[in-house]
Amino acid sequence: MLAGKPLWQHVAHRIEPQVSGLAVNAEAPLGELPVVKDSVPGLGPLGGILAAMLWAQGQGADRVLTLAVDTPFLPDDLVARLAATGGIAMAETADGLHGTTALWPVHLSADLIQALTQGTRKVTQWAASHPVTRVRFEDAVPPPFFNINTAEDLAKAEAWLA
């Protein structure tokens, strides 16, 4: 919970105006959002990316945005900036690539299935086997891709929202 709301609601509020459809990769329902479960559990973030690609294909989309549910300060122009590129577009800051914050061509789902079958589990490793455009976002306060993993992180986020 952040400022009295679940983290996913903060992320959904930031992203919903930027996309044509929204779903969450989870095991249980989260509010009104469609839940997209991993087709094969235990594959980590790449399994979630695959689930998103397959869901987006079913929606008729050419590309799908993925991001972490614990990143409540995403930029308001995230999708526009990622979409201005071709292929895989991945967010980057001075801290490096944010591998799960990316726009993925859904036609890569067959390649991702093959990579997962061969044991690939690292997002940036699989992505590097394709052209990747790094889209640079400047640091800010709060940091645009700050993810909340600890009680200390939550306290920082609460202070930024105050």
Tab-separated table of N, CA and C in Angstrom:
chain	number	residue	atom	x	y	z
A	1	MET	N	0.847	-1.185	0.000
A	1	MET	CA	0.000	0.000	0.000
A	1	MET	C	0.888	1.243	0.000
A	2	LEU	N	0.542	2.187	-0.827
A	2	LEU	CA	1.235	3.471	-0.902
A	2	LEU	C	0.165	4.554	-0.893
A	3	ALA	N	0.253	5.459	0.062
A	3	ALA	CA	-0.726	6.547	0.202
A	3	ALA	C	-2.154	5.994	0.223
A	4	GLY	N	-2.330	4.853	0.897
A	4	GLY	CA	-3.650	4.273	1.066
A	4	GLY	C	-4.179	3.481	-0.111
A	5	LYS	N	-3.365	3.329	-1.164
A	5	LYS	CA	-3.808	2.559	-2.339
A	5	LYS	C	-2.767	1.490	-2.660
A	6	PRO	N	-3.198	0.360	-3.204
A	6	PRO	CA	-2.224	-0.656	-3.628
A	6	PRO	C	-1.297	-0.097	-4.710
A	7	LEU	N	-0.068	-0.558	-4.707
A	7	LEU	CA	0.916	-0.082	-5.691
A	7	LEU	C	0.409	-0.210	-7.120
A	8	TRP	N	-0.227	-1.339	-7.444
A	8	TRP	CA	-0.674	-1.545	-8.820
A	8	TRP	C	-1.633	-0.453	-9.269
A	9	GLN	N	-2.419	0.117	-8.343
A	9	GLN	CA	-3.346	1.183	-8.719
A	9	GLN	C	-2.598	2.458	-9.110
A	10	HIS	N	-1.498	2.731	-8.436
A	10	HIS	CA	-0.677	3.892	-8.805
A	10	HIS	C	-0.131	3.713	-10.223
A	11	VAL	N	0.367	2.524	-10.505
A	11	VAL	CA	0.924	2.229	-11.832
A	11	VAL	C	-0.181	2.309	-12.885
A	12	ALA	N	-1.320	1.705	-12.622
A	12	ALA	CA	-2.430	1.729	-13.574
A	12	ALA	C	-2.886	3.160	-13.846
A	13	HIS	N	-2.947	3.975	-12.799
A	13	HIS	CA	-3.368	5.374	-12.960
A	13	HIS	C	-2.408	6.132	-13.880
A	14	ARG	N	-1.117	5.874	-13.765
A	14	ARG	CA	-0.111	6.533	-14.607
A	14	ARG	C	-0.163	6.049	-16.049
A	15	ILE	N	-0.383	4.765	-16.237
A	15	ILE	CA	-0.253	4.163	-17.566
A	15	ILE	C	-1.555	4.157	-18.358
A	16	GLU	N	-2.675	4.028	-17.690
A	16	GLU	CA	-3.951	3.879	-18.404
A	16	GLU	C	-4.194	4.939	-19.478
A	17	PRO	N	-3.892	6.227	-19.227
A	17	PRO	CA	-4.121	7.216	-20.284
A	17	PRO	C	-3.177	7.061	-21.484
A	18	GLN	N	-2.140	6.266	-21.331
A	18	GLN	CA	-1.121	6.133	-22.372
A	18	GLN	C	-1.319	4.911	-23.271
A	19	VAL	N	-2.222	4.016	-22.916
A	19	VAL	CA	-2.375	2.755	-23.645
A	19	VAL	C	-3.834	2.529	-24.041
A	20	SER	N	-4.032	1.611	-24.986
A	20	SER	CA	-5.392	1.320	-25.426
A	20	SER	C	-6.044	0.202	-24.628
A	21	GLY	N	-5.262	-0.551	-23.894
A	21	GLY	CA	-5.787	-1.616	-23.059
A	21	GLY	C	-4.824	-1.898	-21.928
A	22	LEU	N	-5.333	-2.398	-20.840
A	22	LEU	CA	-4.513	-2.624	-19.658
A	22	LEU	C	-4.892	-3.949	-19.025
A	23	ALA	N	-3.890	-4.729	-18.668
A	23	ALA	CA	-4.089	-5.992	-17.962
A	23	ALA	C	-2.950	-6.142	-16.976
A	24	VAL	N	-3.090	-7.079	-16.054
A	24	VAL	CA	-2.038	-7.319	-15.069
A	24	VAL	C	-1.664	-8.796	-15.084
A	25	ASN	N	-0.362	-9.044	-15.011
A	25	ASN	CA	0.143	-10.409	-14.933
A	25	ASN	C	0.179	-10.771	-13.456
A	26	ALA	N	-0.785	-11.573	-13.037
A	26	ALA	CA	-0.912	-11.925	-11.623
A	26	ALA	C	-1.611	-13.279	-11.521
A	27	GLU	N	-1.613	-13.805	-10.322
A	27	GLU	CA	-2.286	-15.083	-10.080
A	27	GLU	C	-3.724	-14.904	-9.626
A	28	ALA	N	-4.057	-13.708	-9.134
A	28	ALA	CA	-5.398	-13.458	-8.624
A	28	ALA	C	-5.893	-12.110	-9.149
A	29	PRO	N	-7.190	-11.914	-9.184
A	29	PRO	CA	-7.735	-10.639	-9.676
A	29	PRO	C	-7.234	-9.439	-8.874
A	30	LEU	N	-7.012	-8.344	-9.599
A	30	LEU	CA	-6.656	-7.064	-8.982
A	30	LEU	C	-7.647	-6.031	-9.496
A	31	GLY	N	-8.678	-5.796	-8.738
A	31	GLY	CA	-9.674	-4.825	-9.161
A	31	GLY	C	-10.381	-5.262	-10.428
A	32	GLU	N	-10.576	-4.306	-11.319
A	32	GLU	CA	-11.323	-4.540	-12.555
A	32	GLU	C	-10.434	-4.946	-13.727
A	33	LEU	N	-9.128	-4.961	-13.534
A	33	LEU	CA	-8.223	-5.268	-14.638
A	33	LEU	C	-8.270	-6.742	-15.018
A	34	PRO	N	-8.200	-7.031	-16.332
A	34	PRO	CA	-8.072	-8.436	-16.734
A	34	PRO	C	-6.765	-9.015	-16.187
A	35	VAL	N	-6.809	-10.233	-15.730
A	35	VAL	CA	-5.626	-10.916	-15.224
A	35	VAL	C	-5.086	-11.819	-16.323
A	36	VAL	N	-3.817	-11.674	-16.609
A	36	VAL	CA	-3.131	-12.487	-17.605
A	36	VAL	C	-2.129	-13.338	-16.836
A	37	LYS	N	-2.413	-14.618	-16.717
A	37	LYS	CA	-1.527	-15.516	-15.972
A	37	LYS	C	-0.431	-16.056	-16.875
A	38	ASP	N	0.717	-16.381	-16.257
A	38	ASP	CA	1.790	-17.043	-16.998
A	38	ASP	C	1.272	-18.376	-17.519
A	39	SER	N	1.559	-18.672	-18.783
A	39	SER	CA	1.132	-19.961	-19.324
A	39	SER	C	1.937	-21.093	-18.707
A	40	VAL	N	3.194	-20.816	-18.351
A	40	VAL	CA	4.040	-21.779	-17.649
A	40	VAL	C	4.597	-21.056	-16.418
A	41	PRO	N	4.114	-21.370	-15.225
A	41	PRO	CA	4.599	-20.693	-14.017
A	41	PRO	C	6.088	-20.960	-13.772
A	42	GLY	N	6.727	-20.037	-13.060
A	42	GLY	CA	8.105	-20.228	-12.635
A	42	GLY	C	9.163	-19.778	-13.618
A	43	LEU	N	8.776	-19.037	-14.659
A	43	LEU	CA	9.754	-18.588	-15.648
A	43	LEU	C	10.242	-17.175	-15.386
A	44	GLY	N	9.813	-16.580	-14.272
A	44	GLY	CA	10.269	-15.247	-13.916
A	44	GLY	C	9.682	-14.173	-14.818
A	45	PRO	N	10.337	-13.013	-14.855
A	45	PRO	CA	9.824	-11.893	-15.647
A	45	PRO	C	9.625	-12.226	-17.129
A	46	LEU	N	10.480	-13.063	-17.708
A	46	LEU	CA	10.292	-13.421	-19.118
A	46	LEU	C	8.978	-14.178	-19.334
A	47	GLY	N	8.578	-14.958	-18.353
A	47	GLY	CA	7.281	-15.635	-18.438
A	47	GLY	C	6.137	-14.639	-18.454
A	48	GLY	N	6.279	-13.576	-17.667
A	48	GLY	CA	5.279	-12.509	-17.659
A	48	GLY	C	5.256	-11.747	-18.971
A	49	ILE	N	6.428	-11.512	-19.538
A	49	ILE	CA	6.507	-10.828	-20.832
A	49	ILE	C	5.849	-11.675	-21.913
A	50	LEU	N	6.104	-12.979	-21.883
A	50	LEU	CA	5.456	-13.870	-22.843
A	50	LEU	C	3.932	-13.824	-22.679
A	51	ALA	N	3.463	-13.889	-21.450
A	51	ALA	CA	2.014	-13.829	-21.211
A	51	ALA	C	1.433	-12.527	-21.764
A	52	ALA	N	2.155	-11.422	-21.565
A	52	ALA	CA	1.696	-10.130	-22.083
A	52	ALA	C	1.669	-10.132	-23.607
A	53	MET	N	2.709	-10.698	-24.226
A	53	MET	CA	2.746	-10.757	-25.695
A	53	MET	C	1.562	-11.553	-26.238
A	54	LEU	N	1.307	-12.697	-25.645
A	54	LEU	CA	0.217	-13.548	-26.122
A	54	LEU	C	-1.136	-12.874	-25.912
A	55	TRP	N	-1.310	-12.207	-24.781
A	55	TRP	CA	-2.553	-11.472	-24.512
A	55	TRP	C	-2.724	-10.362	-25.544
A	56	ALA	N	-1.649	-9.592	-25.791
A	56	ALA	CA	-1.723	-8.477	-26.734
A	56	ALA	C	-2.021	-8.968	-28.147
A	57	GLN	N	-1.427	-10.101	-28.532
A	57	GLN	CA	-1.744	-10.674	-29.847
A	57	GLN	C	-3.237	-10.959	-29.951
A	58	GLY	N	-3.799	-11.507	-28.887
A	58	GLY	CA	-5.229	-11.792	-28.868
A	58	GLY	C	-6.096	-10.548	-28.947
A	59	GLN	N	-5.533	-9.404	-28.554
A	59	GLN	CA	-6.239	-8.126	-28.625
A	59	GLN	C	-6.037	-7.444	-29.977
A	60	GLY	N	-5.201	-8.056	-30.840
A	60	GLY	CA	-4.922	-7.468	-32.142
A	60	GLY	C	-3.817	-6.430	-32.144
A	61	ALA	N	-3.027	-6.376	-31.075
A	61	ALA	CA	-1.955	-5.382	-30.968
A	61	ALA	C	-0.675	-5.876	-31.642
A	62	ASP	N	0.121	-4.938	-32.120
A	62	ASP	CA	1.425	-5.250	-32.699
A	62	ASP	C	2.534	-5.230	-31.654
A	63	ARG	N	2.339	-4.428	-30.604
A	63	ARG	CA	3.343	-4.284	-29.551
A	63	ARG	C	2.641	-4.262	-28.206
A	64	VAL	N	3.408	-4.602	-27.162
A	64	VAL	CA	2.847	-4.593	-25.812
A	64	VAL	C	3.868	-3.968	-24.864
A	65	LEU	N	3.376	-3.155	-23.960
A	65	LEU	CA	4.199	-2.533	-22.931
A	65	LEU	C	4.207	-3.431	-21.707
A	66	THR	N	5.381	-3.643	-21.137
A	66	THR	CA	5.463	-4.316	-19.842
A	66	THR	C	6.165	-3.384	-18.870
A	67	LEU	N	5.814	-3.521	-17.612
A	67	LEU	CA	6.469	-2.754	-16.558
A	67	LEU	C	6.180	-3.406	-15.224
A	68	ALA	N	6.970	-3.042	-14.249
A	68	ALA	CA	6.812	-3.623	-12.916
A	68	ALA	C	5.681	-2.928	-12.168
A	69	VAL	N	4.960	-3.693	-11.388
A	69	VAL	CA	3.810	-3.165	-10.655
A	69	VAL	C	4.248	-2.353	-9.433
A	70	ASP	N	5.543	-2.366	-9.133
A	70	ASP	CA	6.027	-1.625	-7.961
A	70	ASP	C	6.793	-0.362	-8.347
A	71	THR	N	6.451	0.223	-9.505
A	71	THR	CA	7.109	1.442	-9.991
A	71	THR	C	6.068	2.552	-10.148
A	72	PRO	N	5.687	3.216	-9.054
A	72	PRO	CA	4.553	4.139	-9.091
A	72	PRO	C	4.813	5.516	-9.698
A	73	PHE	N	6.052	5.821	-10.074
A	73	PHE	CA	6.364	7.168	-10.555
A	73	PHE	C	6.725	7.206	-12.038
A	74	LEU	N	6.141	6.329	-12.812
A	74	LEU	CA	6.451	6.232	-14.235
A	74	LEU	C	6.169	7.548	-14.960
A	75	PRO	N	6.968	7.855	-15.989
A	75	PRO	CA	6.769	9.102	-16.727
A	75	PRO	C	5.433	9.144	-17.464
A	76	ASP	N	4.864	10.335	-17.549
A	76	ASP	CA	3.604	10.513	-18.263
A	76	ASP	C	3.764	10.343	-19.771
A	77	ASP	N	4.994	10.416	-20.265
A	77	ASP	CA	5.254	10.261	-21.701
A	77	ASP	C	5.982	8.952	-22.011
A	78	LEU	N	5.921	7.994	-21.098
A	78	LEU	CA	6.643	6.735	-21.264
A	78	LEU	C	6.279	6.039	-22.574
A	79	VAL	N	5.014	5.806	-22.800
A	79	VAL	CA	4.587	5.046	-23.972
A	79	VAL	C	4.892	5.819	-25.256
A	80	ALA	N	4.611	7.091	-25.283
A	80	ALA	CA	4.875	7.884	-26.491
A	80	ALA	C	6.347	7.821	-26.871
A	81	ARG	N	7.213	7.918	-25.890
A	81	ARG	CA	8.653	7.901	-26.179
A	81	ARG	C	9.120	6.518	-26.608
A	82	LEU	N	8.623	5.471	-25.968
A	82	LEU	CA	8.998	4.120	-26.378
A	82	LEU	C	8.423	3.794	-27.756
A	83	ALA	N	7.196	4.228	-28.009
A	83	ALA	CA	6.519	3.909	-29.273
A	83	ALA	C	7.127	4.638	-30.467
A	84	ALA	N	7.890	5.684	-30.213
A	84	ALA	CA	8.507	6.439	-31.313
A	84	ALA	C	9.654	5.668	-31.960
A	85	THR	N	9.961	4.512	-31.435
A	85	THR	CA	11.043	3.685	-31.961
A	85	THR	C	10.462	2.442	-32.614
A	86	GLY	N	11.308	1.653	-33.232
A	86	GLY	CA	10.878	0.374	-33.787
A	86	GLY	C	11.492	-0.758	-32.990
A	87	GLY	N	11.023	-1.959	-33.210
A	87	GLY	CA	11.576	-3.118	-32.514
A	87	GLY	C	11.321	-3.044	-31.026
A	88	ILE	N	12.234	-3.611	-30.258
A	88	ILE	CA	12.136	-3.551	-28.798
A	88	ILE	C	12.622	-2.181	-28.356
A	89	ALA	N	11.827	-1.504	-27.545
A	89	ALA	CA	12.206	-0.207	-26.979
A	89	ALA	C	12.225	-0.364	-25.462
A	90	MET	N	13.385	-0.089	-24.862
A	90	MET	CA	13.569	-0.322	-23.433
A	90	MET	C	13.969	0.979	-22.733
A	91	ALA	N	13.348	1.235	-21.586
A	91	ALA	CA	13.659	2.432	-20.808
A	91	ALA	C	15.053	2.318	-20.203
A	92	GLU	N	15.744	3.469	-20.167
A	92	GLU	CA	17.095	3.529	-19.607
A	92	GLU	C	17.248	4.843	-18.847
A	93	THR	N	17.964	4.776	-17.730
A	93	THR	CA	18.364	5.968	-16.983
A	93	THR	C	19.860	5.863	-16.730
A	94	ALA	N	20.393	6.808	-15.996
A	94	ALA	CA	21.814	6.764	-15.657
A	94	ALA	C	22.171	5.482	-14.909
A	95	ASP	N	21.185	4.875	-14.237
A	95	ASP	CA	21.395	3.618	-13.513
A	95	ASP	C	21.482	2.413	-14.441
A	96	GLY	N	21.117	2.581	-15.712
A	96	GLY	CA	21.158	1.480	-16.660
A	96	GLY	C	19.792	1.169	-17.241
A	97	LEU	N	19.708	0.016	-17.893
A	97	LEU	CA	18.456	-0.421	-18.514
A	97	LEU	C	17.454	-0.880	-17.463
A	98	HIS	N	16.206	-0.621	-17.755
A	98	HIS	CA	15.110	-1.117	-16.923
A	98	HIS	C	14.396	-2.168	-17.768
A	99	GLY	N	14.915	-3.387	-17.705
A	99	GLY	CA	14.544	-4.451	-18.623
A	99	GLY	C	13.079	-4.801	-18.706
A	100	THR	N	12.342	-4.664	-17.619
A	100	THR	CA	10.927	-5.011	-17.690
A	100	THR	C	10.068	-3.826	-18.114
A	101	THR	N	10.659	-2.640	-18.191
A	101	THR	CA	9.929	-1.464	-18.668
A	101	THR	C	10.277	-1.290	-20.135
A	102	ALA	N	9.484	-1.943	-20.967
A	102	ALA	CA	9.806	-1.996	-22.387
A	102	ALA	C	8.560	-2.183	-23.224
A	103	LEU	N	8.708	-1.830	-24.495
A	103	LEU	CA	7.678	-2.061	-25.488
A	103	LEU	C	8.191	-3.169	-26.396
A	104	TRP	N	7.415	-4.246	-26.508
A	104	TRP	CA	7.846	-5.464	-27.198
A	104	TRP	C	6.991	-5.737	-28.423
A	105	PRO	N	7.599	-6.023	-29.581
A	105	PRO	CA	6.817	-6.504	-30.717
A	105	PRO	C	6.269	-7.894	-30.385
A	106	VAL	N	4.966	-8.074	-30.529
A	106	VAL	CA	4.367	-9.340	-30.121
A	106	VAL	C	4.744	-10.491	-31.046
A	107	HIS	N	5.232	-10.193	-32.251
A	107	HIS	CA	5.625	-11.277	-33.160
A	107	HIS	C	6.859	-12.021	-32.641
A	108	LEU	N	7.520	-11.479	-31.619
A	108	LEU	CA	8.682	-12.153	-31.030
A	108	LEU	C	8.284	-13.247	-30.044
A	109	SER	N	6.988	-13.474	-29.857
A	109	SER	CA	6.554	-14.465	-28.868
A	109	SER	C	7.080	-15.865	-29.181
A	110	ALA	N	7.102	-16.266	-30.448
A	110	ALA	CA	7.607	-17.610	-30.800
A	110	ALA	C	9.087	-17.729	-30.460
A	111	ASP	N	9.849	-16.679	-30.718
A	111	ASP	CA	11.268	-16.683	-30.376
A	111	ASP	C	11.464	-16.749	-28.858
A	112	LEU	N	10.631	-16.024	-28.138
A	112	LEU	CA	10.728	-16.047	-26.676
A	112	LEU	C	10.382	-17.428	-26.131
A	113	ILE	N	9.378	-18.082	-26.690
A	113	ILE	CA	9.043	-19.441	-26.262
A	113	ILE	C	10.242	-20.358	-26.453
A	114	GLN	N	10.895	-20.244	-27.594
A	114	GLN	CA	12.075	-21.077	-27.866
A	114	GLN	C	13.186	-20.776	-26.861
A	115	ALA	N	13.436	-19.493	-26.584
A	115	ALA	CA	14.482	-19.121	-25.632
A	115	ALA	C	14.167	-19.650	-24.238
A	116	LEU	N	12.913	-19.555	-23.815
A	116	LEU	CA	12.517	-20.073	-22.505
A	116	LEU	C	12.696	-21.586	-22.443
A	117	THR	N	12.350	-22.265	-23.522
A	117	THR	CA	12.525	-23.718	-23.593
A	117	THR	C	13.994	-24.097	-23.449
A	118	GLN	N	14.885	-23.242	-23.959
A	118	GLN	CA	16.324	-23.489	-23.887
A	118	GLN	C	16.945	-23.013	-22.578
A	119	GLY	N	16.118	-22.465	-21.659
A	119	GLY	CA	16.603	-22.103	-20.337
A	119	GLY	C	16.899	-20.641	-20.109
A	120	THR	N	16.687	-19.792	-21.085
A	120	THR	CA	16.923	-18.359	-20.890
A	120	THR	C	15.937	-17.823	-19.864
A	121	ARG	N	16.448	-17.045	-18.901
A	121	ARG	CA	15.578	-16.476	-17.876
A	121	ARG	C	15.824	-14.983	-17.669
A	122	LYS	N	16.891	-14.437	-18.192
A	122	LYS	CA	17.228	-13.032	-17.971
A	122	LYS	C	16.670	-12.172	-19.104
A	123	VAL	N	15.873	-11.176	-18.742
A	123	VAL	CA	15.198	-10.329	-19.723
A	123	VAL	C	16.195	-9.671	-20.662
A	124	THR	N	17.202	-9.025	-20.122
A	124	THR	CA	18.140	-8.293	-20.981
A	124	THR	C	18.968	-9.237	-21.850
A	125	GLN	N	19.213	-10.443	-21.379
A	125	GLN	CA	19.951	-11.418	-22.195
A	125	GLN	C	19.125	-11.798	-23.419
A	126	TRP	N	17.848	-12.113	-23.216
A	126	TRP	CA	17.020	-12.464	-24.365
A	126	TRP	C	16.823	-11.259	-25.279
A	127	ALA	N	16.557	-10.103	-24.699
A	127	ALA	CA	16.323	-8.911	-25.517
A	127	ALA	C	17.537	-8.596	-26.388
A	128	ALA	N	18.737	-8.822	-25.864
A	128	ALA	CA	19.963	-8.510	-26.602
A	128	ALA	C	20.130	-9.349	-27.864
A	129	SER	N	19.348	-10.407	-27.994
A	129	SER	CA	19.418	-11.221	-29.207
A	129	SER	C	18.593	-10.603	-30.345
A	130	HIS	N	18.035	-9.429	-30.081
A	130	HIS	CA	17.237	-8.682	-31.053
A	130	HIS	C	17.681	-7.221	-31.022
A	131	PRO	N	17.360	-6.442	-32.062
A	131	PRO	CA	17.661	-5.008	-31.988
A	131	PRO	C	16.875	-4.361	-30.844
A	132	VAL	N	17.581	-3.656	-29.988
A	132	VAL	CA	16.957	-2.966	-28.852
A	132	VAL	C	17.301	-1.487	-28.952
A	133	THR	N	16.274	-0.653	-28.880
A	133	THR	CA	16.490	0.787	-28.810
A	133	THR	C	16.378	1.195	-27.356
A	134	ARG	N	17.436	1.826	-26.867
A	134	ARG	CA	17.434	2.331	-25.491
A	134	ARG	C	16.844	3.739	-25.509
A	135	VAL	N	15.801	3.954	-24.745
A	135	VAL	CA	15.155	5.254	-24.683
A	135	VAL	C	15.523	5.874	-23.343
A	136	ARG	N	16.301	6.940	-23.409
A	136	ARG	CA	16.872	7.543	-22.203
A	136	ARG	C	15.878	8.479	-21.521
A	137	PHE	N	15.686	8.253	-20.241
A	137	PHE	CA	14.878	9.113	-19.391
A	137	PHE	C	15.800	9.725	-18.356
A	138	GLU	N	15.632	11.006	-18.144
A	138	GLU	CA	16.487	11.710	-17.179
A	138	GLU	C	16.052	11.398	-15.751
A	139	ASP	N	17.027	11.456	-14.867
A	139	ASP	CA	16.730	11.259	-13.459
A	139	ASP	C	15.897	12.434	-12.953
A	140	ALA	N	15.073	12.168	-11.992
A	140	ALA	CA	14.203	13.180	-11.408
A	140	ALA	C	13.930	12.777	-9.963
A	141	VAL	N	13.205	13.606	-9.261
A	141	VAL	CA	12.746	13.269	-7.922
A	141	VAL	C	11.232	13.379	-7.944
A	142	PRO	N	10.549	12.275	-7.755
A	142	PRO	CA	11.070	10.930	-7.527
A	142	PRO	C	11.612	10.316	-8.826
A	143	PRO	N	12.535	9.370	-8.692
A	143	PRO	CA	13.070	8.713	-9.886
A	143	PRO	C	11.957	8.018	-10.666
A	144	PRO	N	11.940	8.148	-11.995
A	144	PRO	CA	10.811	7.635	-12.776
A	144	PRO	C	10.611	6.120	-12.713
A	145	PHE	N	11.678	5.368	-12.441
A	145	PHE	CA	11.555	3.910	-12.418
A	145	PHE	C	11.897	3.343	-11.039
A	146	PHE	N	11.725	4.179	-10.021
A	146	PHE	CA	11.955	3.758	-8.640
A	146	PHE	C	11.006	2.619	-8.320
A	147	ASN	N	11.580	1.495	-7.864
A	147	ASN	CA	10.691	0.396	-7.491
A	147	ASN	C	10.762	0.158	-5.993
A	148	ILE	N	9.624	-0.174	-5.456
A	148	ILE	CA	9.457	-0.311	-4.009
A	148	ILE	C	9.596	-1.773	-3.633
A	149	ASN	N	10.702	-2.064	-2.956
A	149	ASN	CA	10.986	-3.444	-2.552
A	149	ASN	C	11.120	-3.620	-1.048
A	150	THR	N	11.355	-2.531	-0.329
A	150	THR	CA	11.606	-2.621	1.109
A	150	THR	C	10.760	-1.584	1.851
A	151	ALA	N	10.730	-1.708	3.166
A	151	ALA	CA	10.029	-0.720	3.983
A	151	ALA	C	10.678	0.656	3.824
A	152	GLU	N	11.990	0.687	3.669
A	152	GLU	CA	12.699	1.955	3.455
A	152	GLU	C	12.285	2.588	2.121
A	153	ASP	N	12.173	1.782	1.083
A	153	ASP	CA	11.713	2.280	-0.225
A	153	ASP	C	10.299	2.857	-0.107
A	154	LEU	N	9.442	2.158	0.621
A	154	LEU	CA	8.077	2.617	0.802
A	154	LEU	C	8.057	3.958	1.538
A	155	ALA	N	8.891	4.105	2.549
A	155	ALA	CA	8.957	5.371	3.289
A	155	ALA	C	9.410	6.508	2.376
A	156	LYS	N	10.385	6.257	1.491
A	156	LYS	CA	10.826	7.274	0.530
A	156	LYS	C	9.683	7.660	-0.396
A	157	ALA	N	8.986	6.682	-0.893
A	157	ALA	CA	7.865	6.944	-1.814
A	157	ALA	C	6.768	7.751	-1.122
A	158	GLU	N	6.456	7.391	0.095
A	158	GLU	CA	5.442	8.132	0.860
A	158	GLU	C	5.871	9.594	1.030
A	159	ALA	N	7.159	9.822	1.313
A	159	ALA	CA	7.666	11.192	1.480
A	159	ALA	C	7.555	11.976	0.167
A	160	TRP	N	7.854	11.344	-0.943
A	160	TRP	CA	7.746	12.029	-2.230
A	160	TRP	C	6.313	12.396	-2.567
A	161	LEU	N	5.362	11.566	-2.162
A	161	LEU	CA	3.961	11.832	-2.441
A	161	LEU	C	3.366	12.875	-1.501
A	162	ALA	N	3.993	13.057	-0.342
A	162	ALA	CA	3.452	13.976	0.673
A	162	ALA	C	3.519	15.433	0.238
